[in-house]
One Martini backbone bead per residue (centre of mass of N, CA, C, O) as a GRO file, in nm:
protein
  208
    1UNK     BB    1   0.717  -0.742   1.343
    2UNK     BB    2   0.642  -0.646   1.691
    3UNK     BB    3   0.394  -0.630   1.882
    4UNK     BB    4   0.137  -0.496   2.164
    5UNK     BB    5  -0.147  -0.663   2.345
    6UNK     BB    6  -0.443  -0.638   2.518
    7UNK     BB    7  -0.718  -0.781   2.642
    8UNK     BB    8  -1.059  -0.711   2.616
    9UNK     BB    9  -1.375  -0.748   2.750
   10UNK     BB   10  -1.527  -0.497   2.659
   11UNK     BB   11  -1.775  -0.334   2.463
   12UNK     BB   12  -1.868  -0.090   2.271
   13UNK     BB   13  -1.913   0.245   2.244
   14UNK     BB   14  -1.841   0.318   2.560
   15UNK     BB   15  -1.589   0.140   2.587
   16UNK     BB   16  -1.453   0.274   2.365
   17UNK     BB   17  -1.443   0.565   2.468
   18UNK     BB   18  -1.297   0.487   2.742
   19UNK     BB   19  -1.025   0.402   2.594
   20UNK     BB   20  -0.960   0.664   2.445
   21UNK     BB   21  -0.939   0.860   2.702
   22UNK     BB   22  -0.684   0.617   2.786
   23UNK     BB   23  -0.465   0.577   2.524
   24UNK     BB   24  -0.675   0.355   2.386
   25UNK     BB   25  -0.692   0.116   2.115
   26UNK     BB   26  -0.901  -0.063   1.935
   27UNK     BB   27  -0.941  -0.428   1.864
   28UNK     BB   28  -0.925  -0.693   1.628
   29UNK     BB   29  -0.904  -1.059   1.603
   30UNK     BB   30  -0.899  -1.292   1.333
   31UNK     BB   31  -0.899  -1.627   1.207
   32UNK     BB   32  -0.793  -1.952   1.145
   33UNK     BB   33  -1.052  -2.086   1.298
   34UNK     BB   34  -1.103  -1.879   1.506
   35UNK     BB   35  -1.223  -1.653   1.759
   36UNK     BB   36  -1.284  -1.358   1.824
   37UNK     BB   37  -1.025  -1.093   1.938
   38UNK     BB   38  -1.035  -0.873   2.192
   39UNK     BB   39  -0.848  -0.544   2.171
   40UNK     BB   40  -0.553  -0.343   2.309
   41UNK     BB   41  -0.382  -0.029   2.271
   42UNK     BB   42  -0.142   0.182   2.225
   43UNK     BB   43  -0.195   0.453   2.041
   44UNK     BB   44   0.101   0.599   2.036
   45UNK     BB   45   0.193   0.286   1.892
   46UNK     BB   46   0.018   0.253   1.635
   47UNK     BB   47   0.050   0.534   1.522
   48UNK     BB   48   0.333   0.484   1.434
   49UNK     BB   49   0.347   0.207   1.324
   50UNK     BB   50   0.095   0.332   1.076
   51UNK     BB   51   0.357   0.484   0.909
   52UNK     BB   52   0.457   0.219   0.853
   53UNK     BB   53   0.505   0.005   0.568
   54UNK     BB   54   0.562  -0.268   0.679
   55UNK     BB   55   0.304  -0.296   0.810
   56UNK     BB   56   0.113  -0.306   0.556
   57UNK     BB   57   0.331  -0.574   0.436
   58UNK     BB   58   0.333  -0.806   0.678
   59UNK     BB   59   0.440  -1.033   0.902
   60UNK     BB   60   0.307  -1.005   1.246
   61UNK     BB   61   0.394  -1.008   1.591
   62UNK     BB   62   0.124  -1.034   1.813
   63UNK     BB   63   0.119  -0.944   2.110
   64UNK     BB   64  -0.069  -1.147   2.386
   65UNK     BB   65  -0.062  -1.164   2.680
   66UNK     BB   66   0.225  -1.332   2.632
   67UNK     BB   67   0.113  -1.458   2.347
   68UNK     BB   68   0.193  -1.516   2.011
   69UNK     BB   69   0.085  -1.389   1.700
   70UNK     BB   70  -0.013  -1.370   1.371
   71UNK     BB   71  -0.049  -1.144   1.147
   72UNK     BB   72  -0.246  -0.895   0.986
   73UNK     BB   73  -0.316  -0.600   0.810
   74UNK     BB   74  -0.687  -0.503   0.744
   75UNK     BB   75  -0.775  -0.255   0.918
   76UNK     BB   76  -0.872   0.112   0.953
   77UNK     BB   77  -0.987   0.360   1.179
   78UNK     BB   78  -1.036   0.714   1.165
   79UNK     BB   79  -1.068   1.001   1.188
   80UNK     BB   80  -1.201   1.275   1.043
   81UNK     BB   81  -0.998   1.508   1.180
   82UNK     BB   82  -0.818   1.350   1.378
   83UNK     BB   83  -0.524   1.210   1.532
   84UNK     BB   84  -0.729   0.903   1.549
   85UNK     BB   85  -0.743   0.590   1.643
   86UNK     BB   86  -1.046   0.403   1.646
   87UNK     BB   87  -0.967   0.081   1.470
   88UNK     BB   88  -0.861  -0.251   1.448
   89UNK     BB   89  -0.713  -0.513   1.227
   90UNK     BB   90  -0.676  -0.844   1.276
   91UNK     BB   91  -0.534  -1.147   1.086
   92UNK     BB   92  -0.474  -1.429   1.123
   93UNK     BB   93  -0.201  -1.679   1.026
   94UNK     BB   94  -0.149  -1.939   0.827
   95UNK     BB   95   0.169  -2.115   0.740
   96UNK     BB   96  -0.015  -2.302   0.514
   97UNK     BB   97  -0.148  -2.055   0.408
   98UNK     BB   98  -0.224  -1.841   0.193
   99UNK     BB   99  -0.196  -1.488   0.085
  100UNK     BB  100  -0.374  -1.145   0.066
  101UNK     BB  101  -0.185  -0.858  -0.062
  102UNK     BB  102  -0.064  -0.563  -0.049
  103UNK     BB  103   0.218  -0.439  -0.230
  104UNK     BB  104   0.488  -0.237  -0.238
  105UNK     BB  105   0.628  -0.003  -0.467
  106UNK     BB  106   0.915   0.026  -0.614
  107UNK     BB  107   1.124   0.271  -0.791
  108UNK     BB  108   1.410   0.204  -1.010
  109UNK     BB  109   1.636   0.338  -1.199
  110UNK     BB  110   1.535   0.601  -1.385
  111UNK     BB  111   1.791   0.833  -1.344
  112UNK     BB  112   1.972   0.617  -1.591
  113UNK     BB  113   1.769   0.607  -1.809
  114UNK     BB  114   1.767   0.655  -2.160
  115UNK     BB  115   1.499   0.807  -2.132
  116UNK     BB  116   1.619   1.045  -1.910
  117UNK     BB  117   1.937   1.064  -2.027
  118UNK     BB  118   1.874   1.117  -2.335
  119UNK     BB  119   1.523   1.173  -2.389
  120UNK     BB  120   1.415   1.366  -2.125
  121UNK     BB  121   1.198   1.234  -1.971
  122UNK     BB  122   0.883   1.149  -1.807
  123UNK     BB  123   0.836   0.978  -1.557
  124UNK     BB  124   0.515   0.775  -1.403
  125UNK     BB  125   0.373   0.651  -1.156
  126UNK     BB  126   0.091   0.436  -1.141
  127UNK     BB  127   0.166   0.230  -0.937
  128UNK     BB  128   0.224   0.161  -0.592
  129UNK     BB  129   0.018  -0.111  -0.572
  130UNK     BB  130   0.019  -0.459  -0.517
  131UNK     BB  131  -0.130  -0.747  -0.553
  132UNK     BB  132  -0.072  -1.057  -0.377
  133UNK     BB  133  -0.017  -1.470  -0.339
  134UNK     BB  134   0.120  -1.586  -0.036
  135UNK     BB  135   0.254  -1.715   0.139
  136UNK     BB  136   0.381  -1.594   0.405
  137UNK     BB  137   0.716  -1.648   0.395
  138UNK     BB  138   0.697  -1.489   0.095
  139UNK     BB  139   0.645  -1.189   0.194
  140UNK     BB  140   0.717  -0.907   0.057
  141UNK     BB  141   0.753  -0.575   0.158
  142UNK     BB  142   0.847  -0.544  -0.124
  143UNK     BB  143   0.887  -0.418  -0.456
  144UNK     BB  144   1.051  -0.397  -0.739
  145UNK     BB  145   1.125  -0.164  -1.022
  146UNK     BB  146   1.349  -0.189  -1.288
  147UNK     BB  147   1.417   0.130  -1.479
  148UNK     BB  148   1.712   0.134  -1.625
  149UNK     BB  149   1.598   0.024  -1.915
  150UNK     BB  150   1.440   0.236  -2.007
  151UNK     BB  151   1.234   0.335  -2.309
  152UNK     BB  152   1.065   0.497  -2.551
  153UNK     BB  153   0.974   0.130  -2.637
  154UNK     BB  154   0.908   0.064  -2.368
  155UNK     BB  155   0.716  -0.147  -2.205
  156UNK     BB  156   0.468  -0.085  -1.919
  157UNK     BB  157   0.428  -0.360  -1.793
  158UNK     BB  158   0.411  -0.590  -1.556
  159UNK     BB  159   0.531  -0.826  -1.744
  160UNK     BB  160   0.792  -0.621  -1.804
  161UNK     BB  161   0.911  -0.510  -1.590
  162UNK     BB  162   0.853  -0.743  -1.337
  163UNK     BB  163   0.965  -0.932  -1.068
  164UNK     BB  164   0.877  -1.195  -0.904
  165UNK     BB  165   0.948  -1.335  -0.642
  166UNK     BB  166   0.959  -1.575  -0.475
  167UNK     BB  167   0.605  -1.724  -0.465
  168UNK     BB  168   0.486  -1.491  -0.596
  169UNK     BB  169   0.166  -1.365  -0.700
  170UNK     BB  170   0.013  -1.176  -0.913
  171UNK     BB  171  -0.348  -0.982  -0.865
  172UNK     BB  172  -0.517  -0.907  -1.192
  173UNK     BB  173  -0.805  -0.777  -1.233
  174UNK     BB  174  -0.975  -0.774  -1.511
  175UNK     BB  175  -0.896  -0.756  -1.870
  176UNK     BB  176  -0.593  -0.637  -1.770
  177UNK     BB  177  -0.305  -0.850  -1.752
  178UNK     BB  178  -0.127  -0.581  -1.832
  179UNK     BB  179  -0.044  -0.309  -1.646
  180UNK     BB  180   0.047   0.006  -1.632
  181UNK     BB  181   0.298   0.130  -1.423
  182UNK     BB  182   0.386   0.353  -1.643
  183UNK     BB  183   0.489   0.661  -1.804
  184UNK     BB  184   0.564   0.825  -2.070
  185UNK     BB  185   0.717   1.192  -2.176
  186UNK     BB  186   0.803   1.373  -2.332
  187UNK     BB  187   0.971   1.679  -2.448
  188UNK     BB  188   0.896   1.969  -2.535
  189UNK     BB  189   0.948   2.167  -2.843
  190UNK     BB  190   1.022   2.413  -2.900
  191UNK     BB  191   1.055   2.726  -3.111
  192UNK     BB  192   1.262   2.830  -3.275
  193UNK     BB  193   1.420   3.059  -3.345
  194UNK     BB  194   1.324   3.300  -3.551
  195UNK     BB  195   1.056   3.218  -3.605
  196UNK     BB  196   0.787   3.209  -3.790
  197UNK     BB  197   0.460   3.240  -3.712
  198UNK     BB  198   0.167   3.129  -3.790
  199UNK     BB  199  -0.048   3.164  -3.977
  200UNK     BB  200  -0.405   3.323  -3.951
  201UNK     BB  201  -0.703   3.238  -3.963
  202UNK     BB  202  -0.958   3.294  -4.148
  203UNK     BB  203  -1.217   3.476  -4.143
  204UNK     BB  204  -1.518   3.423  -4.118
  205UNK     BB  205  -1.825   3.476  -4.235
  206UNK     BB  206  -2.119   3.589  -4.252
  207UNK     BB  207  -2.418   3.601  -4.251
  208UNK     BB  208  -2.711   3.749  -4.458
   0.00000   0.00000   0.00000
């Protein structure tokens, strides 16, 4: 995915004010051992960019005053209450060097597992987004989740559901290195019809 940005020379609070008066917002480049590079974006094309999955968990292609630099998006600051982004961050990235990144899981064919066509279960993710180490060239934009096989005596952790892509590993901190993806919740049994309700317990005495 390809990104626009130019180099902007000015710096501090007053200065990123009067950038976002005139429709622009701040934003700084920086690792892969250079000097970090402040940078300005056009506001309603980032705030549109950062509405895609794709944008949060790729590597993007950041023209900055026409030459590419390849980055990832490393953190975003927002108004608290306006729909206004305040700063972005971008990682430079090195072809050779792996990089740790979070990334969007995808929840598939759910609704044709044994667990909720024959068992009526509800299945439920824990888990929307995994950590990951990959080299740049094989971070994947998502992962799938294959449930299509789930049974309700079926295993729920990452290394049961969960097949990570060539070159990817899984980053999972922690003393639970197998953390459950999925819930899975049986359906409640209703009471047989015209069946006689439970006698109710004896009133216990009071003291005298």
């Amino acid at each position: 995915m390809q990104f626009a940005a130019t180099t902007r020379a000015q710096q501090g609070t007053g200065a990123s004010r009067r950038m976002r008066f005139t429709g622009k917002t701040p934003g700084i480049v920086y690792g892969a051992g250079e000097q970090p590079q402040l940078i300005e974006m056009d506001h309603n094309a980032i705030f549109h960019a950062l509405k895609k999955e794709v944008f949060h968990s790729s590597v993007l292609d950041l023209d900055i005053d026409g030459k590419t630099t390849k980055v990832v998006l490393r953190d975003v600051q927002y108004h608290p209450f306006k729909q206004q982004i305040l700063h972005v961050d971008f990682q430079r990235v090195d072809e050779t060097t792996k990089i740790e990144m979070r990334v969007p899981l995808h929840f598939e064919g759910v609704e044709n597992s044994p667990a909720v066509k024959e068992d009526k279960c509800t299945v439920t993710p824990l888990i929307h987004e995994l950590a990951v180490v990959c080299m740049p060239a094989h971070l994947p934009e998502h992962i799938v989740v294959d449930l299509s096989g789930l049974t309700v005596k079926s295993a729920l952790g990452l290394n049961n559901l969960t097949k990570m892509p060539y070159g990817v590993k899984a980053v999972v901190r922690g003393s639970n290195k197998n953390p459950a993806l999925v819930s899975i919740k049986l359906p409640e049994v209703a009471p047989a019809e015209g069946a006689a309700p439970a006698p109710a317990a004896p009133a216990k005495k009071g003291k005298k």
